[in-house]
Amino acid sequence: SVFIVLLSRVILAFNLNFYMPISEVDANMATGHERDAARQGQFFFRRNIFSTKLKDAATPPSSFVCDLGHIHNPEFAWPFDFVCDDNVDRTELMSLDEIMNGTPLTSDGSAPGFGFPGLIPMIRGYMSAVSTKDTVGARVQRYLDFISDRAAGKLVTTATWMRAYITSHPGYKHDSVVSDAVCFDLMQEIRGVVDGTRKAPTLLGEYYAGRLDDAESGKAMLESLRGTAMEDGETLKGSSMT
């Protein structure tokens, strides 16, 4: 939920354009239902998300105004260059890793001169602009690292982890029948992972955070992020933002 809220704010702050044909959205839904789509699937996505105007087709904004009337200046840290072609509405088949983490300028595997900035680097730029508090910002960055690693295939999805547990269980006969005993053991394993008494390195890596108290909950972090945005930034003179 923290990631979705941050992404929605990035879309509004940077005026991003994610419009694409509904037929390609349907195709993405079908791809998403395939096994191991998170690592091996290719999804349609816009090549240019910054603008519908060619003159600034690949230019991220140097500043934005939040809903409280403050000017913020994001700092982006892309380790690669990216450009867009003349067709600003063109879509491209990308992996989840490319959509989330970006892809460098390349002539192999995709059209020559094509690159994509990635959603997670955009969120990091937004967070640098609103100057999140150290404790909140560090935890959110940790969340982003986790999502980035999962998108990159370094960590498996929950479905893959559960499938691997069941297929390796001595009580599973590889006949597509999951017995009550296997289900019970799976629930116990999941409970142990949640409680921190059992490790799941392929699922969580080193990102296990344990149980969060009220001050560390997702809701509390979102409230803190909003409070930071209210405190920081340069107030626009003579403007009224609603």
PDB file of C-alpha atoms in Angstrom:
ATOM      1  CA  SER A   1       0.000   0.000   0.000  1.00  0.00           C
ATOM      2  CA  VAL A   2       2.911   2.383   0.709  1.00  0.00           C
ATOM      3  CA  PHE A   3       4.314   1.713  -2.763  1.00  0.00           C
ATOM      4  CA  ILE A   4       0.942   2.318  -4.463  1.00  0.00           C
ATOM      5  CA  VAL A   5       0.374   5.586  -2.614  1.00  0.00           C
ATOM      6  CA  LEU A   6       3.877   6.819  -3.471  1.00  0.00           C
ATOM      7  CA  LEU A   7       3.431   5.841  -7.125  1.00  0.00           C
ATOM      8  CA  SER A   8       0.099   7.687  -7.290  1.00  0.00           C
ATOM      9  CA  ARG A   9       1.790  10.812  -5.933  1.00  0.00           C
ATOM     10  CA  VAL A  10       4.594  10.470  -8.464  1.00  0.00           C
ATOM     11  CA  ILE A  11       2.040  10.240 -11.282  1.00  0.00           C
ATOM     12  CA  LEU A  12       0.343  13.427 -10.099  1.00  0.00           C
ATOM     13  CA  ALA A  13       3.527  15.327  -9.241  1.00  0.00           C
ATOM     14  CA  PHE A  14       5.332  14.573 -12.515  1.00  0.00           C
ATOM     15  CA  ASN A  15       2.178  14.504 -14.674  1.00  0.00           C
ATOM     16  CA  LEU A  16       3.077  11.060 -15.987  1.00  0.00           C
ATOM     17  CA  ASN A  17       1.155   9.541 -18.860  1.00  0.00           C
ATOM     18  CA  PHE A  18       0.419   5.817 -18.630  1.00  0.00           C
ATOM     19  CA  TYR A  19      -2.330   5.702 -21.271  1.00  0.00           C
ATOM     20  CA  MET A  20      -2.186   2.692 -23.566  1.00  0.00           C
ATOM     21  CA  PRO A  21      -4.656   0.702 -25.694  1.00  0.00           C
ATOM     22  CA  ILE A  22      -7.125  -1.356 -23.671  1.00  0.00           C
ATOM     23  CA  SER A  23      -6.330  -4.375 -25.870  1.00  0.00           C
ATOM     24  CA  GLU A  24      -2.759  -4.276 -24.579  1.00  0.00           C
ATOM     25  CA  VAL A  25      -4.018  -3.968 -21.002  1.00  0.00           C
ATOM     26  CA  ASP A  26      -6.047  -7.155 -21.613  1.00  0.00           C
ATOM     27  CA  ALA A  27      -2.953  -8.829 -23.035  1.00  0.00           C
ATOM     28  CA  ASN A  28      -1.004  -7.843 -19.907  1.00  0.00           C
ATOM     29  CA  MET A  29      -3.692  -9.368 -17.707  1.00  0.00           C
ATOM     30  CA  ALA A  30      -3.446 -12.625 -19.642  1.00  0.00           C
ATOM     31  CA  THR A  31       0.355 -12.614 -19.329  1.00  0.00           C
ATOM     32  CA  GLY A  32       0.107 -11.914 -15.602  1.00  0.00           C
ATOM     33  CA  HIS A  33      -1.880 -15.137 -15.114  1.00  0.00           C
ATOM     34  CA  GLU A  34       0.882 -17.282 -16.588  1.00  0.00           C
ATOM     35  CA  ARG A  35       3.249 -19.187 -14.317  1.00  0.00           C
ATOM     36  CA  ASP A  36       6.396 -17.252 -13.358  1.00  0.00           C
ATOM     37  CA  ALA A  37       5.200 -14.154 -15.237  1.00  0.00           C
ATOM     38  CA  ALA A  38       6.970 -11.905 -12.742  1.00  0.00           C
ATOM     39  CA  ARG A  39      10.369 -13.137 -13.924  1.00  0.00           C
ATOM     40  CA  GLN A  40       9.742 -14.326 -17.477  1.00  0.00           C
ATOM     41  CA  GLY A  41       6.698 -12.384 -18.671  1.00  0.00           C
ATOM     42  CA  GLN A  42       6.782  -9.489 -21.125  1.00  0.00           C
ATOM     43  CA  PHE A  43       4.224  -6.717 -20.609  1.00  0.00           C
ATOM     44  CA  PHE A  44       3.151  -3.853 -22.836  1.00  0.00           C
ATOM     45  CA  PHE A  45       4.111  -0.470 -21.398  1.00  0.00           C
ATOM     46  CA  ARG A  46       4.516   3.063 -22.716  1.00  0.00           C
ATOM     47  CA  ARG A  47       8.001   3.973 -23.866  1.00  0.00           C
ATOM     48  CA  ASN A  48       7.465   7.651 -23.053  1.00  0.00           C
ATOM     49  CA  ILE A  49       5.708   8.420 -19.771  1.00  0.00           C
ATOM     50  CA  PHE A  50       6.806  12.029 -19.309  1.00  0.00           C
ATOM     51  CA  SER A  51       4.854  13.961 -21.894  1.00  0.00           C
ATOM     52  CA  THR A  52       2.664  13.807 -24.991  1.00  0.00           C
ATOM     53  CA  LYS A  53       4.750  16.556 -26.568  1.00  0.00           C
ATOM     54  CA  LEU A  54       7.706  15.565 -28.701  1.00  0.00           C
ATOM     55  CA  LYS A  55       9.844  18.542 -27.707  1.00  0.00           C
ATOM     56  CA  ASP A  56      10.109  17.320 -24.121  1.00  0.00           C
ATOM     57  CA  ALA A  57       9.373  13.666 -24.754  1.00  0.00           C
ATOM     58  CA  ALA A  58      12.105  12.252 -22.542  1.00  0.00           C
ATOM     59  CA  THR A  59      12.598  15.061 -20.057  1.00  0.00           C
ATOM     60  CA  PRO A  60      11.670  14.420 -16.416  1.00  0.00           C
ATOM     61  CA  PRO A  61      10.438  17.524 -14.589  1.00  0.00           C
ATOM     62  CA  SER A  62      13.013  19.606 -12.748  1.00  0.00           C
ATOM     63  CA  SER A  63      10.423  20.617 -10.144  1.00  0.00           C
ATOM     64  CA  PHE A  64       6.815  20.061  -9.172  1.00  0.00           C
ATOM     65  CA  VAL A  65       4.175  21.647  -6.973  1.00  0.00           C
ATOM     66  CA  CYS A  66       2.493  19.485  -4.351  1.00  0.00           C
ATOM     67  CA  ASP A  67      -1.158  19.837  -3.386  1.00  0.00           C
ATOM     68  CA  LEU A  68      -0.147  22.097  -0.507  1.00  0.00           C
ATOM     69  CA  GLY A  69       1.394  24.703  -2.776  1.00  0.00           C
ATOM     70  CA  HIS A  70       5.046  23.845  -2.145  1.00  0.00           C
ATOM     71  CA  ILE A  71       7.730  23.678  -4.820  1.00  0.00           C
ATOM     72  CA  HIS A  72       9.890  20.545  -4.695  1.00  0.00           C
ATOM     73  CA  ASN A  73      13.029  19.741  -6.676  1.00  0.00           C
ATOM     74  CA  PRO A  74      13.585  16.010  -7.230  1.00  0.00           C
ATOM     75  CA  GLU A  75      17.058  14.543  -7.571  1.00  0.00           C
ATOM     76  CA  PHE A  76      17.188  11.607  -9.964  1.00  0.00           C
ATOM     77  CA  ALA A  77      20.050   9.136  -9.929  1.00  0.00           C
ATOM     78  CA  TRP A  78      19.781   7.047 -13.085  1.00  0.00           C
ATOM     79  CA  PRO A  79      22.935   5.025 -13.816  1.00  0.00           C
ATOM     80  CA  PHE A  80      22.052   5.060 -17.514  1.00  0.00           C
ATOM     81  CA  ASP A  81      20.687   7.266 -20.295  1.00  0.00           C
ATOM     82  CA  PHE A  82      17.291   6.875 -21.871  1.00  0.00           C
ATOM     83  CA  VAL A  83      15.573   8.471 -24.844  1.00  0.00           C
ATOM     84  CA  CYS A  84      12.276   8.185 -26.695  1.00  0.00           C
ATOM     85  CA  ASP A  85      11.615   8.012 -30.410  1.00  0.00           C
ATOM     86  CA  ASP A  86       9.387  10.205 -32.546  1.00  0.00           C
ATOM     87  CA  ASN A  87       6.260   8.192 -31.714  1.00  0.00           C
ATOM     88  CA  VAL A  88       5.471   9.423 -28.207  1.00  0.00           C
ATOM     89  CA  ASP A  89       2.499   7.061 -27.817  1.00  0.00           C
ATOM     90  CA  ARG A  90       4.423   3.935 -28.739  1.00  0.00           C
ATOM     91  CA  THR A  91       4.356   0.967 -26.389  1.00  0.00           C
ATOM     92  CA  GLU A  92       6.955  -1.737 -25.958  1.00  0.00           C
ATOM     93  CA  LEU A  93       7.066  -5.223 -24.497  1.00  0.00           C
ATOM     94  CA  MET A  94       9.088  -5.007 -21.287  1.00  0.00           C
ATOM     95  CA  SER A  95       9.863  -7.299 -18.403  1.00  0.00           C
ATOM     96  CA  LEU A  96       8.687  -6.431 -14.917  1.00  0.00           C
ATOM     97  CA  ASP A  97      12.317  -5.701 -14.064  1.00  0.00           C
ATOM     98  CA  GLU A  98      12.527  -3.119 -16.860  1.00  0.00           C
ATOM     99  CA  ILE A  99       9.225  -1.479 -15.900  1.00  0.00           C
ATOM    100  CA  MET A 100      10.098  -1.227 -12.220  1.00  0.00           C
ATOM    101  CA  ASN A 101      13.874  -0.685 -12.295  1.00  0.00           C
ATOM    102  CA  GLY A 102      14.365   0.786 -15.765  1.00  0.00           C
ATOM    103  CA  THR A 103      16.454  -0.320 -18.688  1.00  0.00           C
ATOM    104  CA  PRO A 104      19.592   1.314 -20.088  1.00  0.00           C
ATOM    105  CA  LEU A 105      19.972   2.746 -23.556  1.00  0.00           C
ATOM    106  CA  THR A 106      20.632  -0.270 -25.762  1.00  0.00           C
ATOM    107  CA  SER A 107      20.529  -1.571 -29.295  1.00  0.00           C
ATOM    108  CA  ASP A 108      20.167  -5.203 -28.260  1.00  0.00           C
ATOM    109  CA  GLY A 109      16.857  -6.771 -27.297  1.00  0.00           C
ATOM    110  CA  SER A 110      14.815  -3.636 -27.945  1.00  0.00           C
ATOM    111  CA  ALA A 111      14.610  -0.954 -30.599  1.00  0.00           C
ATOM    112  CA  PRO A 112      17.890   0.961 -31.141  1.00  0.00           C
ATOM    113  CA  GLY A 113      18.160   3.951 -28.853  1.00  0.00           C
ATOM    114  CA  PHE A 114      15.394   2.834 -26.510  1.00  0.00           C
ATOM    115  CA  GLY A 115      15.599   3.041 -22.756  1.00  0.00           C
ATOM    116  CA  PHE A 116      13.096   3.363 -19.908  1.00  0.00           C
ATOM    117  CA  PRO A 117      13.583   5.255 -16.609  1.00  0.00           C
ATOM    118  CA  GLY A 118      11.751   2.808 -14.332  1.00  0.00           C
ATOM    119  CA  LEU A 119       9.049   3.461 -11.737  1.00  0.00           C
ATOM    120  CA  ILE A 120      11.191   2.872  -8.645  1.00  0.00           C
ATOM    121  CA  PRO A 121      13.848   5.457  -9.628  1.00  0.00           C
ATOM    122  CA  MET A 122      10.979   7.912 -10.192  1.00  0.00           C
ATOM    123  CA  ILE A 123       9.686   7.249  -6.676  1.00  0.00           C
ATOM    124  CA  ARG A 124      13.177   7.694  -5.222  1.00  0.00           C
ATOM    125  CA  GLY A 125      13.428  11.045  -6.991  1.00  0.00           C
ATOM    126  CA  TYR A 126      10.083  12.101  -5.539  1.00  0.00           C
ATOM    127  CA  MET A 127      11.174  11.101  -2.043  1.00  0.00           C
ATOM    128  CA  SER A 128      14.389  13.089  -2.367  1.00  0.00           C
ATOM    129  CA  ALA A 129      12.273  16.118  -3.241  1.00  0.00           C
ATOM    130  CA  VAL A 130       9.889  15.941  -0.285  1.00  0.00           C
ATOM    131  CA  SER A 131      12.799  15.326   2.114  1.00  0.00           C
ATOM    132  CA  THR A 132      11.343  12.445   4.087  1.00  0.00           C
ATOM    133  CA  LYS A 133      12.404  12.102   7.715  1.00  0.00           C
ATOM    134  CA  ASP A 134      15.392   9.835   8.274  1.00  0.00           C
ATOM    135  CA  THR A 135      13.601   6.993  10.043  1.00  0.00           C
ATOM    136  CA  VAL A 136      10.618   6.928   7.705  1.00  0.00           C
ATOM    137  CA  GLY A 137      12.692   7.509   4.588  1.00  0.00           C
ATOM    138  CA  ALA A 138      15.113   4.708   5.454  1.00  0.00           C
ATOM    139  CA  ARG A 139      12.303   2.196   5.978  1.00  0.00           C
ATOM    140  CA  VAL A 140      10.520   3.196   2.771  1.00  0.00           C
ATOM    141  CA  GLN A 141      13.795   2.942   0.849  1.00  0.00           C
ATOM    142  CA  ARG A 142      14.155  -0.550   2.305  1.00  0.00           C
ATOM    143  CA  TYR A 143      10.698  -1.407   0.979  1.00  0.00           C
ATOM    144  CA  LEU A 144      11.680  -0.087  -2.444  1.00  0.00           C
ATOM    145  CA  ASP A 145      14.859  -2.191  -2.373  1.00  0.00           C
ATOM    146  CA  PHE A 146      12.746  -5.254  -1.617  1.00  0.00           C
ATOM    147  CA  ILE A 147      10.283  -4.552  -4.457  1.00  0.00           C
ATOM    148  CA  SER A 148      13.185  -3.825  -6.794  1.00  0.00           C
ATOM    149  CA  ASP A 149      14.860  -7.150  -5.999  1.00  0.00           C
ATOM    150  CA  ARG A 150      11.631  -9.064  -6.456  1.00  0.00           C
ATOM    151  CA  ALA A 151      10.984  -7.363  -9.804  1.00  0.00           C
ATOM    152  CA  ALA A 152      14.552  -8.203 -10.843  1.00  0.00           C
ATOM    153  CA  GLY A 153      13.966 -11.884 -10.057  1.00  0.00           C
ATOM    154  CA  LYS A 154      16.419 -11.952  -7.166  1.00  0.00           C
ATOM    155  CA  LEU A 155      13.550 -12.961  -4.859  1.00  0.00           C
ATOM    156  CA  VAL A 156      10.701 -15.277  -5.807  1.00  0.00           C
ATOM    157  CA  THR A 157       7.030 -14.388  -5.600  1.00  0.00           C
ATOM    158  CA  THR A 158       4.781 -15.805  -2.893  1.00  0.00           C
ATOM    159  CA  ALA A 159       3.099 -18.101  -5.436  1.00  0.00           C
ATOM    160  CA  THR A 160       6.457 -19.510  -6.560  1.00  0.00           C
ATOM    161  CA  TRP A 161       7.570 -19.985  -2.962  1.00  0.00           C
ATOM    162  CA  MET A 162       4.355 -21.837  -2.027  1.00  0.00           C
ATOM    163  CA  ARG A 163       4.544 -24.005  -5.146  1.00  0.00           C
ATOM    164  CA  ALA A 164       8.132 -24.940  -4.367  1.00  0.00           C
ATOM    165  CA  TYR A 165       7.219 -25.842  -0.777  1.00  0.00           C
ATOM    166  CA  ILE A 166       4.341 -28.071  -1.846  1.00  0.00           C
ATOM    167  CA  THR A 167       6.203 -29.865  -4.632  1.00  0.00           C
ATOM    168  CA  SER A 168       9.115 -30.617  -2.294  1.00  0.00           C
ATOM    169  CA  HIS A 169       6.896 -31.807   0.568  1.00  0.00           C
ATOM    170  CA  PRO A 170       7.259 -35.570   1.244  1.00  0.00           C
ATOM    171  CA  GLY A 171       3.481 -35.907   1.480  1.00  0.00           C
ATOM    172  CA  TYR A 172       2.863 -34.554  -2.014  1.00  0.00           C
ATOM    173  CA  LYS A 173       2.509 -37.314  -4.613  1.00  0.00           C
ATOM    174  CA  HIS A 174       2.880 -35.065  -7.672  1.00  0.00           C
ATOM    175  CA  ASP A 175      -0.686 -35.854  -8.697  1.00  0.00           C
ATOM    176  CA  SER A 176      -2.049 -32.272  -8.372  1.00  0.00           C
ATOM    177  CA  VAL A 177      -3.794 -33.266  -5.127  1.00  0.00           C
ATOM    178  CA  VAL A 178      -2.762 -31.186  -2.106  1.00  0.00           C
ATOM    179  CA  SER A 179      -3.733 -33.144   0.981  1.00  0.00           C
ATOM    180  CA  ASP A 180      -4.904 -31.694   4.296  1.00  0.00           C
ATOM    181  CA  ALA A 181      -1.586 -32.657   5.865  1.00  0.00           C
ATOM    182  CA  VAL A 182       0.391 -30.730   3.240  1.00  0.00           C
ATOM    183  CA  CYS A 183      -1.919 -27.730   3.606  1.00  0.00           C
ATOM    184  CA  PHE A 184      -1.506 -27.804   7.391  1.00  0.00           C
ATOM    185  CA  ASP A 185       2.280 -27.883   7.140  1.00  0.00           C
ATOM    186  CA  LEU A 186       2.213 -25.040   4.621  1.00  0.00           C
ATOM    187  CA  MET A 187       0.106 -22.906   6.975  1.00  0.00           C
ATOM    188  CA  GLN A 188       2.510 -23.650   9.806  1.00  0.00           C
ATOM    189  CA  GLU A 189       5.432 -22.655   7.593  1.00  0.00           C
ATOM    190  CA  ILE A 190       3.741 -19.392   6.633  1.00  0.00           C
ATOM    191  CA  ARG A 191       2.949 -18.652  10.275  1.00  0.00           C
ATOM    192  CA  GLY A 192       6.581 -19.262  11.187  1.00  0.00           C
ATOM    193  CA  VAL A 193       7.773 -16.877   8.458  1.00  0.00           C
ATOM    194  CA  VAL A 194       5.361 -14.186   9.661  1.00  0.00           C
ATOM    195  CA  ASP A 195       6.435 -14.641  13.278  1.00  0.00           C
ATOM    196  CA  GLY A 196      10.100 -14.729  12.368  1.00  0.00           C
ATOM    197  CA  THR A 197      10.702 -18.210  13.748  1.00  0.00           C
ATOM    198  CA  ARG A 198      11.388 -19.645  10.281  1.00  0.00           C
ATOM    199  CA  LYS A 199      13.488 -18.204   7.493  1.00  0.00           C
ATOM    200  CA  ALA A 200      12.461 -17.896   3.866  1.00  0.00           C
ATOM    201  CA  PRO A 201      15.594 -16.591   2.118  1.00  0.00           C
ATOM    202  CA  THR A 202      14.294 -17.144  -1.406  1.00  0.00           C
ATOM    203  CA  LEU A 203      11.098 -15.231  -0.591  1.00  0.00           C
ATOM    204  CA  LEU A 204      12.297 -12.406   1.655  1.00  0.00           C
ATOM    205  CA  GLY A 205      16.071 -12.492   1.465  1.00  0.00           C
ATOM    206  CA  GLU A 206      17.411 -10.217   4.213  1.00  0.00           C
ATOM    207  CA  TYR A 207      14.362  -7.969   4.215  1.00  0.00           C
ATOM    208  CA  TYR A 208      12.371  -9.567   7.030  1.00  0.00           C
ATOM    209  CA  ALA A 209      11.264  -6.735   9.317  1.00  0.00           C
ATOM    210  CA  GLY A 210       9.407  -8.607  12.035  1.00  0.00           C
ATOM    211  CA  ARG A 211       6.164  -7.390  13.494  1.00  0.00           C
ATOM    212  CA  LEU A 212       5.747  -3.636  13.295  1.00  0.00           C
ATOM    213  CA  ASP A 213       4.352  -1.601  16.145  1.00  0.00           C
ATOM    214  CA  ASP A 214       1.765   1.134  15.546  1.00  0.00           C
ATOM    215  CA  ALA A 215       4.440   3.787  15.010  1.00  0.00           C
ATOM    216  CA  GLU A 216       6.063   1.731  12.243  1.00  0.00           C
ATOM    217  CA  SER A 217       2.908   0.617  10.461  1.00  0.00           C
ATOM    218  CA  GLY A 218       2.220   1.456   6.828  1.00  0.00           C
ATOM    219  CA  LYS A 219      -0.501   3.896   7.862  1.00  0.00           C
ATOM    220  CA  ALA A 220       1.853   5.698  10.219  1.00  0.00           C
ATOM    221  CA  MET A 221       4.515   5.962   7.519  1.00  0.00           C
ATOM    222  CA  LEU A 222       2.037   7.421   5.047  1.00  0.00           C
ATOM    223  CA  GLU A 223       0.946  10.015   7.596  1.00  0.00           C
ATOM    224  CA  SER A 224       4.573  10.871   8.268  1.00  0.00           C
ATOM    225  CA  LEU A 225       5.280  11.245   4.543  1.00  0.00           C
ATOM    226  CA  ARG A 226       2.350  13.601   4.207  1.00  0.00           C
ATOM    227  CA  GLY A 227       3.500  15.582   7.238  1.00  0.00           C
ATOM    228  CA  THR A 228       6.988  15.916   5.769  1.00  0.00           C
ATOM    229  CA  ALA A 229       5.597  17.241   2.510  1.00  0.00           C
ATOM    230  CA  MET A 230       3.649  19.851   4.497  1.00  0.00           C
ATOM    231  CA  GLU A 231       6.731  20.971   6.407  1.00  0.00           C
ATOM    232  CA  ASP A 232       9.260  21.049   3.569  1.00  0.00           C
ATOM    233  CA  GLY A 233       9.388  22.949   0.308  1.00  0.00           C
ATOM    234  CA  GLU A 234       9.122  26.563  -0.693  1.00  0.00           C
ATOM    235  CA  THR A 235       5.584  27.949  -0.453  1.00  0.00           C
ATOM    236  CA  LEU A 236       4.323  29.456  -3.662  1.00  0.00           C
ATOM    237  CA  LYS A 237       3.682  33.162  -3.307  1.00  0.00           C
ATOM    238  CA  GLY A 238       0.307  34.409  -4.385  1.00  0.00           C
ATOM    239  CA  SER A 239      -1.066  30.994  -5.252  1.00  0.00           C
ATOM    240  CA  SER A 240      -3.936  29.029  -3.801  1.00  0.00           C
ATOM    241  CA  MET A 241      -3.747  25.280  -4.129  1.00  0.00           C
ATOM    242  CA  THR A 242      -6.711  23.079  -3.262  1.00  0.00           C
TER     243      THR A 242
END
